[in-house]
Coordinates of C-alpha atoms in Angstrom, one line a residue:
M49 CA -95.4 -43.6 143.2
R50 CA -92.7 -42.0 145.4
T51 CA -92.5 -45.1 147.6
K52 CA -92.2 -47.5 144.7
S53 CA -89.4 -45.4 143.0
Q54 CA -87.3 -45.2 146.2
S55 CA -87.7 -49.0 146.8
S56 CA -86.6 -49.7 143.2
V57 CA -83.5 -47.5 143.6
N58 CA -82.5 -49.2 146.8
L59 CA -82.8 -52.6 145.2
K60 CA -80.6 -51.6 142.3
V61 CA -77.9 -50.2 144.7
I62 CA -77.9 -53.4 146.7
F63 CA -77.7 -55.6 143.6
T64 CA -74.8 -53.5 142.2
C65 CA -72.8 -53.7 145.4
C66 CA -73.3 -57.4 145.7
S67 CA -72.2 -58.0 142.1
I68 CA -69.0 -55.9 142.7
L69 CA -68.2 -57.8 145.9
I70 CA -68.6 -61.2 144.2
F71 CA -66.4 -60.1 141.3
L72 CA -63.6 -59.0 143.7
V73 CA -63.8 -62.3 145.6
I74 CA -63.5 -64.3 142.4
F75 CA -60.7 -62.1 141.1
F76 CA -58.5 -62.4 144.2
A77 CA -59.1 -66.1 144.5
R78 CA -57.9 -66.7 140.9
S79 CA -54.8 -64.6 141.5
N80 CA -53.8 -66.6 144.6
I81 CA -54.3 -69.9 142.8
S82 CA -52.2 -68.8 139.7
S83 CA -49.4 -67.4 141.8
S84 CA -48.9 -70.5 143.9
K85 CA -46.6 -73.3 142.5
P86 CA -48.4 -76.6 142.3
I87 CA -46.6 -79.5 144.0
S88 CA -46.1 -82.4 141.6
K89 CA -43.7 -85.3 141.0
T90 CA -42.1 -83.3 138.2
N91 CA -41.3 -80.4 140.4
L92 CA -39.9 -82.6 143.2
S93 CA -37.6 -84.4 140.7
Q94 CA -36.3 -81.1 139.3
E95 CA -35.6 -79.8 142.9
K96 CA -33.7 -83.0 143.8
E97 CA -31.6 -82.7 140.6
E98 CA -30.7 -79.1 141.5
Q99 CA -29.6 -80.2 145.0
D100 CA -27.5 -83.1 143.6
Q101 CA -25.8 -80.8 141.2
A102 CA -24.9 -78.4 144.1
K103 CA -23.1 -81.2 146.1
P104 CA -19.3 -81.6 145.7
E105 CA -18.3 -84.3 143.3
G106 CA -17.7 -87.7 145.1
C107 CA -19.8 -86.6 148.0
P108 CA -23.1 -88.6 148.0
T109 CA -24.5 -87.3 151.2
T110 CA -23.7 -84.4 153.6
Q111 CA -23.2 -86.9 156.4
Q112 CA -20.5 -88.9 154.5
C113 CA -18.6 -85.7 153.6
T114 CA -18.3 -84.4 157.2
K115 CA -17.7 -87.8 158.8
M116 CA -14.8 -87.6 161.4
P117 CA -11.8 -89.8 160.6
I118 CA -11.6 -92.9 162.8
S119 CA -8.0 -92.0 163.9
L120 CA -9.2 -88.7 165.2
S121 CA -12.3 -90.0 166.9
D122 CA -10.1 -92.7 168.6
A123 CA -7.7 -90.0 169.8
L124 CA -10.5 -87.9 171.2
V125 CA -11.9 -90.8 173.2
H126 CA -8.4 -91.8 174.4
Y127 CA -7.5 -88.4 175.8
A128 CA -11.0 -87.8 177.2
T129 CA -10.8 -91.0 179.2
S130 CA -7.1 -91.2 180.1
N131 CA -5.5 -90.1 183.3
V132 CA -1.9 -90.4 182.0
T133 CA 0.1 -87.2 182.0
P134 CA 1.5 -86.4 178.4
Q135 CA 5.2 -86.3 177.8
Q136 CA 5.1 -82.7 176.8
T137 CA 3.4 -79.6 178.2
F138 CA 0.8 -77.6 176.4
D139 CA 3.3 -74.8 175.5
E140 CA 5.8 -77.4 174.2
I141 CA 3.2 -79.2 172.1
S142 CA 2.1 -75.8 170.7
V143 CA 5.5 -75.2 169.2
S144 CA 5.3 -78.3 167.0
K145 CA 1.6 -77.8 166.4
R146 CA 2.2 -74.4 164.8
V147 CA 4.5 -76.0 162.3
L148 CA 2.2 -78.9 161.6
D149 CA -0.7 -76.4 161.0
K150 CA 1.4 -74.9 158.1
K151 CA 2.9 -78.1 156.7
S152 CA 0.4 -80.9 157.2
P153 CA -0.4 -83.2 155.6
C154 CA 3.3 -84.0 155.4
N155 CA 5.9 -86.7 156.3
F156 CA 6.5 -86.7 160.0
L157 CA 9.1 -88.9 161.7
V158 CA 8.9 -89.4 165.4
F159 CA 11.5 -91.0 167.6
G160 CA 9.4 -92.6 170.3
L161 CA 5.9 -94.2 170.6
G162 CA 4.1 -92.8 173.6
H163 CA 0.8 -91.7 175.0
D164 CA 0.9 -88.6 172.8
S165 CA 1.3 -90.6 169.5
P166 CA -2.4 -90.6 168.5
M167 CA -2.3 -86.8 168.9
W168 CA 0.7 -86.4 166.5
A169 CA -0.9 -88.7 164.0
S170 CA -4.2 -86.8 164.2
L171 CA -2.5 -83.4 163.9
N172 CA -0.9 -84.7 160.7
H173 CA -4.2 -86.1 159.3
G174 CA -3.8 -87.1 155.7
G175 CA 0.0 -87.2 155.9
R176 CA 2.3 -90.0 157.0
T177 CA 3.5 -90.2 160.6
L178 CA 6.1 -92.9 161.4
F179 CA 7.0 -93.8 164.9
I180 CA 10.4 -95.4 165.8
E181 CA 10.4 -97.3 169.0
E182 CA 12.9 -99.3 171.0
D183 CA 10.4 -101.4 173.1
K184 CA 8.8 -104.1 171.0
A185 CA 6.3 -105.1 173.7
W186 CA 5.2 -101.5 174.0
I187 CA 4.6 -101.3 170.2
E188 CA 2.2 -104.3 170.4
I189 CA 0.3 -102.7 173.3
V190 CA -0.1 -99.3 171.6
T191 CA -0.9 -100.5 168.1
K192 CA -3.4 -103.0 169.4
K193 CA -5.3 -100.1 170.8
F194 CA -4.6 -97.8 167.8
P195 CA -4.2 -100.0 164.8
N196 CA -3.9 -97.0 162.5
L197 CA -0.5 -96.0 163.9
E198 CA 2.6 -96.9 161.9
A199 CA 5.4 -98.0 164.2
Y200 CA 8.8 -99.7 163.6
H201 CA 10.8 -101.6 166.2
V202 CA 14.5 -100.6 166.2
V203 CA 17.6 -101.4 168.3
Y204 CA 20.2 -98.9 169.5
D205 CA 23.7 -99.9 170.3
T206 CA 24.7 -96.8 172.3
K207 CA 24.6 -95.9 176.0
V208 CA 24.3 -92.6 177.9
K209 CA 27.5 -93.3 179.8
H210 CA 29.5 -93.2 176.5
S211 CA 28.0 -89.8 175.4
D212 CA 31.3 -87.9 176.1
K213 CA 33.2 -90.2 173.8
L214 CA 30.6 -90.0 171.1
M215 CA 30.7 -86.2 171.3
E216 CA 34.4 -86.3 170.6
L217 CA 33.9 -88.6 167.7
G218 CA 31.1 -86.4 166.3
R219 CA 33.5 -83.5 165.9
S220 CA 35.6 -85.6 163.4
E221 CA 35.6 -84.9 159.6
E222 CA 33.7 -88.2 159.0
C223 CA 30.8 -86.9 161.1
R224 CA 30.8 -83.5 159.3
S225 CA 30.3 -85.1 155.9
V226 CA 26.7 -84.9 154.6
T227 CA 25.6 -88.2 153.1
D228 CA 23.0 -90.9 153.4
P229 CA 23.3 -92.2 157.0
R230 CA 23.6 -95.8 155.7
N231 CA 26.8 -94.7 153.9
S232 CA 28.2 -92.5 156.6
K233 CA 31.5 -93.4 158.3
C234 CA 30.4 -91.6 161.5
E235 CA 29.8 -93.9 164.4
L236 CA 26.8 -91.7 165.4
A237 CA 24.9 -92.4 162.3
L238 CA 22.0 -95.0 162.5
K239 CA 22.6 -97.5 159.7
D240 CA 20.3 -100.5 160.3
F241 CA 16.9 -99.0 160.3
P242 CA 14.1 -99.8 157.8
A243 CA 14.6 -98.5 154.3
D244 CA 11.6 -96.1 154.6
F245 CA 13.5 -94.3 157.4
Y246 CA 16.2 -93.2 154.9
E247 CA 14.3 -92.9 151.6
T248 CA 11.4 -90.7 152.7
K249 CA 11.8 -86.9 152.5
W250 CA 10.8 -86.0 156.1
D251 CA 9.3 -82.5 156.6
L252 CA 9.2 -82.8 160.4
I253 CA 11.3 -84.9 162.8
M254 CA 10.6 -85.2 166.5
V255 CA 13.3 -86.6 168.8
D256 CA 11.6 -87.7 172.0
A257 CA 13.3 -91.1 172.3
P258 CA 15.0 -93.5 173.0
T259 CA 15.3 -93.7 176.8
G260 CA 17.9 -91.3 178.1
Y261 CA 17.4 -90.7 181.8
H262 CA 20.0 -93.2 183.2
E263 CA 23.5 -94.2 182.4
E264 CA 22.7 -97.6 180.9
A265 CA 19.9 -96.3 178.7
P266 CA 20.6 -95.9 174.9
G267 CA 20.4 -92.1 175.0
R268 CA 19.5 -89.8 172.1
M269 CA 23.0 -89.1 170.8
S270 CA 22.6 -91.0 167.6
A271 CA 18.9 -90.1 167.1
I272 CA 19.8 -86.4 167.3
Y273 CA 22.8 -86.7 165.0
T274 CA 20.9 -88.8 162.4
A275 CA 17.9 -86.4 162.4
G276 CA 20.3 -83.6 161.4
L277 CA 21.9 -85.8 158.8
L278 CA 18.5 -86.8 157.2
A279 CA 17.6 -83.1 157.1
R280 CA 20.8 -82.0 155.4
N281 CA 20.8 -84.9 153.0
R282 CA 17.4 -84.3 151.5
E283 CA 17.4 -83.1 147.9
D284 CA 15.9 -79.7 148.5
G285 CA 13.8 -77.7 151.0
E286 CA 14.1 -77.8 154.7
T287 CA 13.2 -79.9 157.7
D288 CA 11.9 -78.8 161.1
V289 CA 13.5 -80.8 163.8
F290 CA 12.3 -80.9 167.4
V291 CA 14.2 -82.2 170.4
H292 CA 12.6 -82.8 173.8
D293 CA 14.1 -83.0 177.2
V294 CA 16.9 -80.4 176.5
N295 CA 17.1 -79.9 180.2
R296 CA 19.3 -83.0 180.3
P297 CA 23.0 -82.8 179.3
V298 CA 22.9 -85.2 176.3
E299 CA 19.9 -83.6 174.6
D300 CA 21.3 -80.1 175.3
E301 CA 24.8 -80.6 174.1
F302 CA 24.1 -82.9 171.1
S303 CA 21.2 -80.8 169.7
A304 CA 23.3 -77.6 170.0
T305 CA 26.3 -79.2 168.3
F306 CA 24.8 -81.4 165.6
L307 CA 21.6 -79.5 164.8
C308 CA 23.4 -76.2 165.3
K309 CA 22.6 -73.1 167.4
G310 CA 22.5 -71.2 164.2
Y311 CA 19.6 -73.3 163.0
M312 CA 17.6 -73.0 166.2
R313 CA 14.4 -71.1 165.9
E314 CA 12.8 -71.4 169.4
Q315 CA 13.1 -73.0 172.8
N316 CA 10.0 -73.4 174.9
G317 CA 10.4 -75.3 178.2
R318 CA 12.2 -78.5 177.5
L319 CA 11.6 -78.4 173.7
R320 CA 13.9 -76.9 171.0
H321 CA 12.9 -76.3 167.4
F322 CA 15.5 -76.2 164.6
T323 CA 15.0 -75.6 160.9
I324 CA 17.7 -77.3 158.9
P325 CA 18.0 -76.6 155.1
S326 CA 19.1 -79.1 152.5
H327 CA 22.9 -79.1 152.1
R328 CA 22.7 -81.0 148.8
A329 CA 20.8 -78.1 147.2
R330 CA 23.7 -75.8 147.7
A331 CA 27.2 -77.1 147.4
G332 CA 29.8 -75.9 150.0
R333 CA 27.3 -75.1 152.7
P334 CA 29.1 -75.5 156.1
F335 CA 27.8 -78.2 158.5
C336 CA 26.7 -75.4 160.8
P337 CA 26.0 -71.8 159.9
V338 CA 28.9 -69.5 160.3
D339 CA 28.7 -67.5 163.5
V340 CA 29.3 -63.9 162.5
N341 CA 30.0 -62.7 166.0
R342 CA 32.7 -65.3 166.4
R343 CA 34.4 -64.3 163.2
R344 CA 34.7 -60.7 164.5

């Protein structure tokens, strides 16, 4: 009797433990199945719609939104494969770049088409950069390689050897009058350039041309004077004007006289930076700021 009773008890215990174990396995299995999200076409469609709604408007794919502009990629390849020394040093370029960082995209007028032109256009990405160049054959060479650059061919009728005479003429009342260069009576004013040259409100002007390193070259006398006149004649605001090669007499004297020392903000190496306000916005503004020390 005792043996049968113990055996019966053991069987009941084993049976009970097995039942509990099976119950727990089934319970946890069902919990895992119910907590996991089934993958279906409906769920995938909803997820795609949520992703599409999160994208910026007008931006079908991430690749299209972050695509590099062609003008910038062309410039990168050009400078990575070119052995030509740029016209300006790193420090000189940095002066203009700081202003472009604040003002671009903007209207940027550049006297001269050179090896650095793709860089200026790229730094002003989204704005308008217009290059004025004296060498027609050179324009064809550069624009064939960089068709996105906008360049006009122009002709200058001045010579470096006449710079002293032009400086004297520039001190006359006619040259101190602020007006559209096309209507100016000053011989230094450039009057036969494309209409865009006069009708655009330029935010930056870079004078790095025409040629000025020998006596028979056109020189930058008229370019510097006209840059100042364009800045003064704008309806409002101010224009940042940069003159390169101020180590030479013409660039030094003409920039100091017609862009005015009082408007000069910085000189770094051979580059000078001037900020010239609109003279039309405030009647009676003198051609150059009054030198307080000189009055004393």
